[in-house]
Coordinates of C-alpha atoms in Angstrom, one line a residue:
M1 CA 109.5 159.6 122.9
F2 CA 112.0 157.4 121.1
T3 CA 109.5 154.6 120.5
S4 CA 106.7 157.1 119.4
G5 CA 109.0 158.4 116.5
L6 CA 110.1 154.7 115.8
Q7 CA 105.9 154.7 115.5
H8 CA 105.7 157.6 112.4
V9 CA 109.1 155.7 110.8
A10 CA 107.4 152.7 110.6
A11 CA 104.0 153.9 109.2
M12 CA 105.7 155.8 106.7
Y13 CA 108.7 154.2 105.9
A14 CA 106.9 152.1 103.2
G15 CA 105.8 155.4 101.2
V16 CA 109.6 156.9 101.0
V17 CA 111.8 153.3 99.7
A18 CA 108.4 152.5 97.4
P19 CA 109.6 155.8 94.9
P20 CA 113.0 155.2 94.6
L21 CA 113.1 151.2 94.7
I22 CA 110.3 152.2 91.4
V23 CA 112.3 154.8 89.6
G24 CA 115.1 153.3 90.3
A25 CA 114.6 149.8 89.0
A26 CA 112.8 151.5 85.4
V27 CA 116.5 153.6 85.2
G28 CA 117.8 150.0 85.3
L29 CA 120.3 150.5 89.2
S30 CA 122.0 147.0 90.0
A31 CA 120.8 146.2 93.9
K32 CA 123.7 148.3 95.4
E33 CA 123.1 151.8 93.7
L34 CA 119.3 150.9 94.6
T35 CA 120.0 150.4 98.7
F36 CA 122.2 153.9 98.3
L37 CA 118.7 155.5 96.5
T38 CA 116.4 154.7 99.6
G39 CA 118.9 155.4 101.6
A40 CA 119.1 159.2 100.2
S41 CA 115.5 159.3 100.3
L42 CA 115.4 158.6 103.8
F43 CA 117.8 161.0 104.3
T44 CA 116.8 163.8 102.3
A45 CA 112.9 162.7 104.2
G46 CA 114.5 163.5 107.9
L47 CA 116.0 166.7 106.8
A48 CA 113.0 167.8 105.4
T49 CA 111.0 166.8 108.1
F50 CA 113.2 169.2 110.7
L51 CA 112.6 172.0 108.4
Q52 CA 109.1 171.2 108.7
T53 CA 108.6 170.2 112.4
L54 CA 111.6 172.5 114.2
G55 CA 111.1 175.5 111.3
I56 CA 114.0 178.1 111.0
W57 CA 113.0 181.5 110.2
K58 CA 109.4 181.6 108.4
I59 CA 110.5 177.8 107.2
G60 CA 108.6 175.0 108.9
A61 CA 104.5 175.1 109.6
R62 CA 106.1 173.7 113.5
L63 CA 103.2 171.3 113.4
P64 CA 104.0 167.3 113.6
F65 CA 104.2 166.8 109.9
V66 CA 106.6 163.4 108.5
N67 CA 107.8 164.8 105.2
G68 CA 108.9 162.3 102.4
V69 CA 109.0 161.4 98.9
T70 CA 105.6 162.4 97.1
F71 CA 103.5 159.5 95.5
A72 CA 102.6 162.7 92.7
G73 CA 106.1 162.9 91.1
V74 CA 106.5 158.9 90.4
A75 CA 104.7 159.0 87.1
P76 CA 105.9 162.0 85.3
M77 CA 109.9 160.6 86.7
L78 CA 108.7 157.3 85.4
A79 CA 107.7 159.2 81.6
I80 CA 111.2 161.0 82.2
V81 CA 113.3 158.1 82.4
D82 CA 110.8 156.1 78.8
T83 CA 112.0 159.6 76.5
T84 CA 115.8 159.5 77.7
G85 CA 117.8 158.1 75.4
D86 CA 120.3 157.5 77.6
K87 CA 119.4 155.6 81.2
D88 CA 122.6 157.4 82.7
D89 CA 120.8 161.0 82.3
A90 CA 117.2 160.3 83.3
L91 CA 118.0 160.7 87.1
P92 CA 120.2 164.0 87.0
I93 CA 117.3 165.7 84.3
I94 CA 114.4 164.5 87.2
F95 CA 117.2 166.0 89.6
G96 CA 117.4 169.0 87.8
A97 CA 113.4 169.2 87.5
I98 CA 112.9 168.9 90.9
I99 CA 115.5 171.5 91.5
V100 CA 113.5 174.1 89.8
A101 CA 110.2 173.2 90.8
G102 CA 111.1 173.3 94.5
V103 CA 112.3 176.7 94.2
L104 CA 109.5 178.2 91.7
G105 CA 107.5 176.4 94.3
F106 CA 109.3 178.0 97.2
L107 CA 108.9 181.8 95.6
A108 CA 104.9 181.3 95.2
A109 CA 104.0 179.9 98.7
P110 CA 103.1 182.9 100.4
F111 CA 100.7 183.5 97.4
F112 CA 99.5 180.0 97.6
S113 CA 99.0 180.4 100.7
K114 CA 96.4 183.2 100.5
L115 CA 93.8 180.0 100.0
V116 CA 93.1 178.8 102.9
R117 CA 90.3 181.9 103.2
F118 CA 88.3 179.9 100.4
F119 CA 88.7 176.3 102.9
P120 CA 86.1 176.6 105.6
P121 CA 85.1 173.3 107.6
V122 CA 82.9 172.2 104.1
V123 CA 85.6 172.4 102.3
T124 CA 88.0 170.7 105.0
G125 CA 86.0 168.0 105.9
T126 CA 85.4 167.2 102.6
V127 CA 89.5 167.1 101.9
I128 CA 90.5 165.2 105.0
T129 CA 87.9 162.4 104.5
L130 CA 89.0 162.1 101.0
I131 CA 92.6 162.0 102.7
G132 CA 91.4 158.7 104.3
I133 CA 89.4 157.1 101.4
S134 CA 92.2 157.3 98.5
L135 CA 95.1 156.3 100.9
L136 CA 93.3 153.1 101.7
P137 CA 93.8 151.1 98.9
V138 CA 97.4 151.5 99.4
A139 CA 96.6 149.8 103.3
F140 CA 94.2 147.2 101.0
G141 CA 97.1 146.7 98.5
W142 CA 99.3 145.9 101.0
A143 CA 97.6 143.1 102.8
Q144 CA 97.0 141.9 99.8
G145 CA 101.6 140.9 99.7
P146 CA 104.8 142.0 98.7
N147 CA 104.3 141.7 95.1
P148 CA 101.0 142.3 92.7
G149 CA 102.6 139.7 90.4
A150 CA 103.1 136.7 92.4
D151 CA 100.8 133.6 92.3
D152 CA 99.7 134.5 95.5
Y153 CA 98.8 137.8 95.3
G154 CA 95.8 138.3 98.1
S155 CA 96.4 134.7 99.3
A156 CA 94.1 134.1 102.6
S157 CA 97.8 133.6 104.4
Y158 CA 98.7 137.0 103.4
L159 CA 95.1 138.7 104.1
G160 CA 94.9 136.7 107.3
L161 CA 98.2 138.2 109.0
A162 CA 97.0 141.6 107.6
G163 CA 93.6 140.8 109.7
L164 CA 95.8 139.4 112.8
T165 CA 97.8 142.7 113.0
L166 CA 94.9 144.9 112.7
L167 CA 92.7 142.8 116.3
V168 CA 96.2 143.3 117.8
V169 CA 96.5 147.3 117.1
L170 CA 92.4 146.9 118.0
A171 CA 92.8 144.9 121.3
L172 CA 96.0 146.8 122.9
R173 CA 94.1 150.0 121.9
R174 CA 90.9 148.5 124.0
F175 CA 92.5 146.6 126.6
T176 CA 95.3 148.5 127.3
R177 CA 96.2 151.9 129.1
G178 CA 99.0 155.3 128.5
F179 CA 102.1 154.3 126.8
V180 CA 101.3 150.7 125.6
K181 CA 98.0 152.3 124.2
Q182 CA 99.5 154.6 122.5
I183 CA 102.6 152.9 121.3
A184 CA 99.8 150.1 119.8
V185 CA 100.9 150.2 115.5
L186 CA 104.2 150.1 116.6
I187 CA 103.8 146.7 119.0
G188 CA 101.1 145.9 116.2
L189 CA 103.8 145.8 113.7
V190 CA 106.2 143.8 115.5
I191 CA 104.0 141.2 116.7
G192 CA 103.2 140.7 113.4
T193 CA 105.8 140.3 112.2
L194 CA 107.4 138.0 114.5
I195 CA 104.1 136.2 113.7
A196 CA 104.7 135.7 110.0
I197 CA 108.7 134.8 110.6
P198 CA 107.3 130.9 110.4
F199 CA 105.6 131.5 107.7
G200 CA 108.6 132.2 105.7
V201 CA 107.1 136.4 105.0
T202 CA 109.4 138.2 106.6
D203 CA 113.0 138.3 104.7
F204 CA 116.4 139.3 106.8
G205 CA 118.1 139.3 103.6
P206 CA 118.5 142.9 103.3
V207 CA 120.0 143.3 106.0
A208 CA 122.7 140.9 106.1
D209 CA 123.9 141.8 102.8
A210 CA 123.9 146.3 104.0
D211 CA 126.6 148.0 105.1
V212 CA 126.7 150.0 108.3
I213 CA 127.9 153.0 107.2
G214 CA 126.9 155.3 104.1
F215 CA 126.8 158.7 103.3
P216 CA 124.3 159.8 100.3
T217 CA 127.3 161.6 98.5
P218 CA 126.2 164.6 96.9
F219 CA 125.0 164.5 93.2
H220 CA 126.0 160.9 93.4
F221 CA 124.2 160.2 89.5
G222 CA 125.6 162.9 88.2
A223 CA 125.5 166.8 87.4
P224 CA 121.6 168.0 87.6
Q225 CA 120.6 169.0 84.2
F226 CA 117.9 170.9 82.6
A227 CA 115.5 170.3 79.5
V228 CA 112.3 172.6 79.3
A229 CA 110.1 169.5 79.4
A230 CA 111.1 167.8 82.5
I231 CA 110.8 171.3 84.1
V232 CA 107.2 171.4 83.1
S233 CA 106.1 168.3 84.1
M234 CA 107.5 168.6 87.7
C235 CA 106.0 172.3 88.6
V236 CA 102.9 170.5 87.7
V237 CA 103.4 168.1 90.3
M238 CA 104.7 170.8 92.2
I239 CA 101.4 172.5 92.6
V240 CA 99.6 168.9 93.3
S241 CA 102.0 168.4 96.1
M242 CA 101.1 171.8 97.5
T243 CA 97.8 171.7 97.4
E244 CA 98.0 168.0 99.2
S245 CA 100.2 169.4 101.3
T246 CA 97.8 172.8 102.8
A247 CA 95.2 169.7 102.7
D248 CA 96.8 167.6 105.1
M249 CA 98.4 170.9 107.1
L250 CA 94.5 172.0 107.5
A251 CA 93.7 168.3 108.7
L252 CA 96.6 168.5 111.2
G253 CA 95.9 171.8 112.6
E254 CA 92.2 169.7 113.1
I255 CA 93.6 167.2 115.0
V256 CA 96.0 169.2 116.9
E257 CA 93.4 171.7 117.8
R258 CA 95.4 174.9 116.1
P259 CA 93.9 176.0 113.1
A260 CA 96.0 176.1 110.5
D261 CA 96.3 179.6 109.4
E262 CA 97.8 181.9 106.2
K263 CA 100.5 182.3 108.0
T264 CA 101.0 178.3 109.0
I265 CA 100.3 177.2 105.8
A266 CA 103.0 179.4 103.8
A267 CA 105.8 178.3 106.3
G268 CA 105.0 175.1 106.0
L269 CA 105.0 175.0 102.6
R270 CA 108.2 176.8 102.3
A271 CA 109.7 173.8 103.9
D272 CA 107.8 171.6 101.7
T273 CA 109.1 173.5 98.3
L274 CA 113.1 173.6 100.6
G275 CA 113.1 170.7 101.0
S276 CA 112.2 169.5 97.2
A277 CA 115.0 171.8 96.1
L278 CA 117.9 170.8 98.3
S279 CA 117.1 166.8 98.1
P280 CA 118.6 166.3 94.8
L281 CA 121.3 167.1 96.4
F282 CA 121.5 164.4 98.2
N283 CA 119.9 162.3 95.6
G284 CA 116.9 162.8 96.8
F285 CA 112.9 163.1 95.1
M286 CA 110.1 165.4 95.6
C287 CA 109.2 165.9 99.1
S288 CA 105.4 166.3 101.1
A289 CA 103.6 165.9 103.7
F290 CA 103.0 162.9 104.3
A291 CA 99.5 162.3 105.6
Q292 CA 100.0 158.6 106.7
N293 CA 101.2 160.1 109.9
V294 CA 98.1 162.4 110.4
G295 CA 96.2 159.2 111.4
L296 CA 98.5 158.2 113.9
V297 CA 98.6 161.6 115.5
A298 CA 95.1 160.8 115.1
M299 CA 94.5 158.0 116.8
T300 CA 97.5 159.0 119.7
R301 CA 96.7 161.9 120.5
I302 CA 100.2 161.7 120.6
R303 CA 100.7 165.6 119.5
S304 CA 103.9 167.1 119.9
R305 CA 106.2 168.2 117.2
F306 CA 109.6 167.3 118.8
V307 CA 108.4 163.6 118.8
V308 CA 107.9 163.8 115.1
A309 CA 111.5 165.5 115.2
C310 CA 112.9 162.4 117.4
G311 CA 110.9 160.5 114.2
G312 CA 112.8 162.6 111.3
G313 CA 116.4 162.0 113.4
F314 CA 115.4 157.8 113.1
L315 CA 115.2 158.8 109.3
V316 CA 118.3 160.9 109.3
L317 CA 120.2 158.1 111.2
M318 CA 118.9 155.1 108.2
G319 CA 120.1 157.7 105.6
L320 CA 123.7 157.0 107.1
C321 CA 123.4 153.6 107.9
P322 CA 121.9 151.3 105.6
M323 CA 121.6 148.2 107.6
A324 CA 119.5 150.4 110.3
A325 CA 117.2 151.5 107.4
A326 CA 117.2 147.8 106.0
L327 CA 115.8 146.1 109.5
I328 CA 112.8 148.5 109.2
A329 CA 112.2 146.6 105.8
V330 CA 112.1 143.1 107.5
V331 CA 107.7 144.0 108.1
P332 CA 106.6 142.4 105.8
R333 CA 103.3 144.6 103.9
P334 CA 100.9 142.3 104.4
V335 CA 101.2 143.5 108.4
L336 CA 101.8 147.2 107.3
G337 CA 98.4 147.1 105.8
G338 CA 96.7 145.8 109.0
A339 CA 98.4 149.1 110.6
G340 CA 96.9 151.0 107.1
V341 CA 93.8 150.1 107.9
V342 CA 93.6 151.9 110.9
L343 CA 96.0 154.8 110.3
F344 CA 94.2 155.4 107.6
G345 CA 90.5 155.1 108.3
S346 CA 91.6 157.3 111.1
V347 CA 91.7 160.4 108.7
A348 CA 88.5 159.7 107.5
A349 CA 87.2 160.0 110.7
S350 CA 89.2 163.3 111.3
G351 CA 87.2 164.0 108.2
I352 CA 83.6 163.1 109.3
Q353 CA 84.9 165.3 112.6
T354 CA 85.2 168.5 110.8
L355 CA 82.2 168.0 108.6
V356 CA 79.8 167.3 111.9
K357 CA 80.6 171.6 111.9
A358 CA 80.5 172.0 108.5
G359 CA 76.4 173.8 109.1
L360 CA 75.1 170.4 106.7
E361 CA 71.8 172.0 107.9
K362 CA 72.8 174.2 104.6
D363 CA 70.9 172.5 100.8
N364 CA 74.4 174.2 99.6
N365 CA 77.2 173.0 102.1
V366 CA 75.1 169.0 100.9
L367 CA 75.8 169.8 97.1
I368 CA 79.3 170.5 97.4
L369 CA 80.3 168.0 99.8
A370 CA 77.9 165.2 97.4
V371 CA 80.0 166.5 94.4
S372 CA 83.2 166.9 96.2
L373 CA 82.9 163.5 97.1
A374 CA 81.9 162.0 94.2
V375 CA 84.9 164.0 92.3
G376 CA 87.2 162.3 94.4
I377 CA 86.5 159.2 94.5
I378 CA 86.4 158.5 90.7
P379 CA 90.4 157.5 90.6
I380 CA 89.1 155.3 93.4
S381 CA 86.5 153.6 91.9
A382 CA 87.6 154.0 88.1
P383 CA 91.0 153.9 87.8
E384 CA 90.9 154.4 84.0
F385 CA 88.2 156.8 84.0
Y386 CA 90.5 159.6 82.5
H387 CA 92.5 157.0 80.2
A388 CA 92.2 159.3 76.9
F389 CA 93.6 162.2 78.8
P390 CA 96.8 163.9 77.9
E391 CA 99.7 162.6 80.8
T392 CA 100.0 165.8 81.6
A393 CA 96.4 165.9 82.7
K394 CA 96.8 162.8 84.4
I395 CA 98.6 163.7 87.0
I396 CA 96.3 166.1 88.7
L397 CA 93.4 164.2 87.5
D398 CA 94.3 160.7 88.6
S399 CA 95.1 162.4 92.2
G400 CA 91.7 162.0 94.2
I401 CA 93.0 164.4 96.9
S402 CA 93.7 167.0 94.5
T403 CA 90.5 166.8 92.4
G404 CA 88.4 167.1 95.1
C405 CA 90.1 169.6 96.8
V406 CA 89.3 171.3 93.3
A407 CA 86.0 170.7 93.7
A408 CA 84.9 171.7 96.9
V409 CA 86.9 175.1 96.8
V410 CA 85.2 176.0 93.3
L411 CA 81.8 174.6 94.2
N412 CA 81.9 176.9 97.8
L413 CA 83.3 180.1 95.7
L414 CA 79.8 179.2 93.3
F415 CA 77.7 178.3 95.8
N416 CA 78.5 180.6 99.2
H417 CA 80.7 183.9 97.7
L418 CA 79.5 184.5 93.9
G419 CA 76.6 186.4 94.0
K420 CA 75.4 185.1 97.4
R421 CA 72.5 186.6 98.6
G422 CA 71.5 185.8 102.1
D423 CA 72.0 182.8 103.6
A424 CA 71.3 179.2 101.6
D425 CA 68.7 177.4 101.8
E426 CA 68.7 174.5 105.4
V427 CA 67.6 171.5 104.9
T428 CA 67.2 168.7 108.1
A429 CA 67.6 165.4 105.3
P430 CA 68.4 164.8 101.3
M431 CA 65.2 166.0 99.5
E432 CA 63.2 164.1 97.5
P433 CA 63.0 164.4 93.8
G434 CA 60.1 167.7 93.5
E435 CA 60.1 168.3 97.4
E436 CA 60.5 171.8 97.4
I437 CA 62.0 173.5 100.8
S438 CA 59.8 174.9 102.9
A439 CA 62.1 177.1 105.2
K440 CA 62.4 181.2 104.7
R441 CA 65.4 182.8 103.5
T442 CA 66.2 185.5 105.5
S443 CA 66.3 187.9 102.8
E444 CA 62.7 188.4 101.7
P445 CA 61.6 191.1 101.7
S446 CA 59.6 192.5 104.5
A447 CA 56.0 192.0 103.9
E448 CA 54.4 194.7 106.6
P449 CA 55.6 198.6 105.1
A450 CA 58.5 200.9 106.5
H451 CA 57.7 203.1 108.9

């Protein structure tokens, strides 16, 4: 439980600390304040993970979910910082907006969860596949190095380190058994970090400079402020976050063979939104389920929610001990990138497994899958595709998971629900231009006279 929980933390650590580092730098925080903000995000991520895995009353999906800071909020938070005259007010305005969005999301959770009836396998499989595909560029970015603006970004040494970590993980998965096989990613991260030391890629400076104990003082940056424009922006982010969390719950439900029903999704969304509403109290940001940990569950086959709750305990401890948090930060980005290829690819593979059960012999479902995948891949393959749209709209459009999910739901309604008459056309392979479907419709009237 100890090592498996730590493996979950290692898999999601970079995703948790990146948003506070980005936003904190934009506000102009000192190095010490940045460390404090990062520790606060770890602490609140641990609390949100407890809510999700262990649960209280009707709060928490009670699935092996890790919760942390959502990347969907980074762009709008930076926009809030840019439009705030006094930068000292930026974080209080952000925290106030997150509190309101979290409370509204908590109230809307039971209604939002009713959408689960519109998530058949063709929809869930498409969304799960998109989650994996959307996360892979993150791993590729990590593999190229820590600083995109550096001259050595994407150098052969960085890519070689990422490739070596990937080979270690694959070798452990192929040639070991039992416990060692289950923690292959964690061992790969450790070995990759040790190999990186002689090349000067591993930096132990953060450990030496960090304090041993540090509690995230409530409202450290000031009492929350409530600005209408910021609240509207973060409410949009909350909708995106709830959509992605719903997709993640459906994905994890398939992986652990406990399909997420409407009740489970409502409880999970309550945990997400309550965690988000409470997070600013300890100087944290909006929380959401982490898809990369879904890949870890799929790969290791360790399905216990208590293992993930143990990971939540590590997050809380790291939030209370900046030195421990800095120790995890020692793992070089290329090493994380090599392991991320396995983790995120496993998510996409789980989506493909779900699509196998989606009834793709029906032509309607083939069209749903084809168009939804295309829409979801737009932000990845053409990042500037929506450059002419307003910033508020881009919050949603730049998330391939959200746009692909919406497209799949709408197309499923259009082809399989609204005005449906009989079974959909069946095909065994994609049609050539001009080719007609020869299968008979079951809804055709019988040629024999009624007796």
